[in-house]
Tab-separated table of C-alpha atoms in Angstrom:
chain	number	residue	atom	x	y	z
D	1	MET	CA	-15.110	19.947	14.056
D	2	ILE	CA	-13.047	19.427	16.934
D	3	TYR	CA	-9.274	16.968	16.472
D	4	ASP	CA	-10.615	14.792	20.203
D	5	GLN	CA	-12.611	16.120	23.437
D	6	ARG	CA	-8.914	18.041	24.399
D	7	ASP	CA	-9.354	20.257	21.686
D	8	ALA	CA	-9.711	23.584	23.407
D	9	LEU	CA	-8.701	25.497	20.151
D	10	HIS	CA	-12.312	25.293	17.857
D	11	SER	CA	-14.179	26.861	21.669
D	12	ALA	CA	-10.318	29.387	22.440
D	13	TYR	CA	-10.617	30.809	18.505
D	14	LEU	CA	-14.501	31.056	18.868
D	15	ARG	CA	-14.239	33.316	22.480
D	16	GLN	CA	-11.435	35.487	20.946
D	17	GLN	CA	-13.303	36.139	17.913
D	18	LEU	CA	-17.000	36.038	17.714
D	19	GLY	CA	-17.216	36.023	22.282
D	20	VAL	CA	-19.146	32.883	21.851
D	21	ILE	CA	-18.503	31.513	25.522
D	22	GLY	CA	-19.232	28.064	25.797
D	23	GLN	CA	-19.767	24.319	24.703
D	24	ILE	CA	-20.710	24.303	21.273
D	25	PRO	CA	-22.646	20.730	19.292
D	26	HIS	CA	-19.115	19.770	18.396
D	27	HIS	CA	-17.878	15.666	16.604
D	28	THR	CA	-14.721	14.853	16.715
D	29	PHE	CA	-12.457	13.090	14.200
D	30	ALA	CA	-8.760	11.253	16.571
D	31	THR	CA	-6.787	11.554	12.681
D	32	SER	CA	-5.120	14.530	11.047
D	33	GLU	CA	-5.730	13.714	7.859
D	34	GLY	CA	-8.979	12.734	8.177
D	35	PHE	CA	-9.871	15.828	10.092
D	36	VAL	CA	-8.472	18.361	7.511
D	37	GLY	CA	-9.898	15.636	4.245
D	38	PHE	CA	-13.525	15.502	6.255
D	39	ILE	CA	-13.422	19.507	6.406
D	40	GLU	CA	-11.743	19.078	3.105
D	41	ALA	CA	-15.493	17.363	1.543
D	42	GLY	CA	-17.241	19.903	3.003
D	43	HIS	CA	-18.958	18.148	5.662
D	44	ALA	CA	-17.377	20.081	8.591
D	45	TYR	CA	-15.627	23.449	9.111
D	46	GLY	CA	-12.962	23.575	11.434
D	47	MET	CA	-9.492	25.007	12.820
D	48	VAL	CA	-6.925	23.423	10.277
D	49	PRO	CA	-3.049	24.319	11.275
D	50	MET	CA	-1.799	26.784	8.300
D	51	LEU	CA	0.860	24.318	7.168
D	52	GLN	CA	-1.351	21.659	6.413
D	53	ALA	CA	-4.159	24.096	4.944
D	54	ARG	CA	-1.792	25.747	2.375
D	55	PRO	CA	-2.366	23.199	-0.384
D	56	ALA	CA	-5.626	22.871	-0.112
D	57	PHE	CA	-6.809	26.860	0.026
D	58	GLU	CA	-4.036	26.318	-3.413
D	59	ARG	CA	-6.096	23.760	-4.571
D	60	GLY	CA	-9.692	26.009	-3.508
D	61	THR	CA	-10.747	23.024	-1.547
D	62	LEU	CA	-11.166	24.728	1.994
D	63	VAL	CA	-12.008	28.326	2.641
D	64	ASP	CA	-10.642	30.732	4.642
D	65	LEU	CA	-14.269	31.378	6.958
D	66	THR	CA	-12.185	34.065	8.857
D	67	PRO	CA	-9.850	35.755	6.598
D	68	GLY	CA	-7.199	37.894	9.059
D	69	CYS	CA	-7.912	36.586	11.890
D	70	TYR	CA	-5.973	33.763	13.497
D	71	LEU	CA	-5.443	31.912	16.194
D	72	ASP	CA	-1.904	32.005	18.081
D	73	VAL	CA	-0.707	28.353	19.281
D	74	ALA	CA	2.816	28.635	21.330
D	75	LEU	CA	4.294	25.525	21.009
D	76	THR	CA	7.285	23.785	23.612
D	77	TRP	CA	10.042	21.802	22.475
D	78	HIS	CA	10.340	19.687	25.669
D	79	CYS	CA	13.729	17.435	25.608
D	80	TRP	CA	16.053	15.773	28.272
D	81	SER	CA	17.707	17.241	31.012
D	82	ILE	CA	20.567	14.931	30.254
D	83	GLN	CA	22.023	16.987	27.519
D	84	THR	CA	24.582	15.199	25.561
D	85	ALA	CA	25.768	15.986	22.035
D	86	LEU	CA	22.850	14.022	20.466
D	87	THR	CA	19.874	16.337	22.149
D	88	ARG	CA	22.219	19.072	21.334
D	89	THR	CA	21.955	18.633	18.071
D	90	LEU	CA	18.045	17.646	17.893
D	91	THR	CA	17.369	20.445	19.984
D	92	GLU	CA	19.284	23.021	17.203
D	93	TYR	CA	17.363	21.062	14.285
D	94	VAL	CA	14.443	21.518	15.995
D	95	VAL	CA	14.838	24.971	16.366
D	96	ALA	CA	15.833	25.601	12.406
D	97	THR	CA	13.281	23.497	11.175
D	98	THR	CA	10.389	25.626	13.023
D	99	ALA	CA	11.530	28.607	12.309
D	100	ARG	CA	11.694	27.871	9.002
D	101	TRP	CA	8.438	26.309	8.784
D	102	LEU	CA	6.059	28.234	10.953
D	103	LEU	CA	4.579	31.556	11.062
D	104	PRO	CA	6.073	34.122	14.130
D	105	ALA	CA	3.376	34.485	16.833
D	106	SER	CA	1.755	37.413	16.019
D	107	ASP	CA	2.731	39.251	19.879
D	108	PRO	CA	6.065	38.160	21.055
D	109	ALA	CA	5.086	38.031	24.540
D	110	THR	CA	3.138	35.098	23.288
D	111	ALA	CA	5.925	33.547	21.761
């Protein structure tokens, strides 16, 4: 199960963890809640962000098929080149919030 046709994370993970190269058969489900719900219902397997998966792990409705194996995804904050008090405040808020909620990259060079 992948999110949409541009979702390359599944292929990257299979290549990184299992050495699988090339396309594998898949279905798409382009809503975040529907994607996770379909996987949680046991209809498919897929990659779910840890922040979104944690409650389902705690409920026992999702299972980690490869414990201890992760695919770090670098996130970038795009903001306007015109600096105003509002854009600076918004950027500070985004950086502070992500520091509280997201896991740091395994390798600092990938961050």
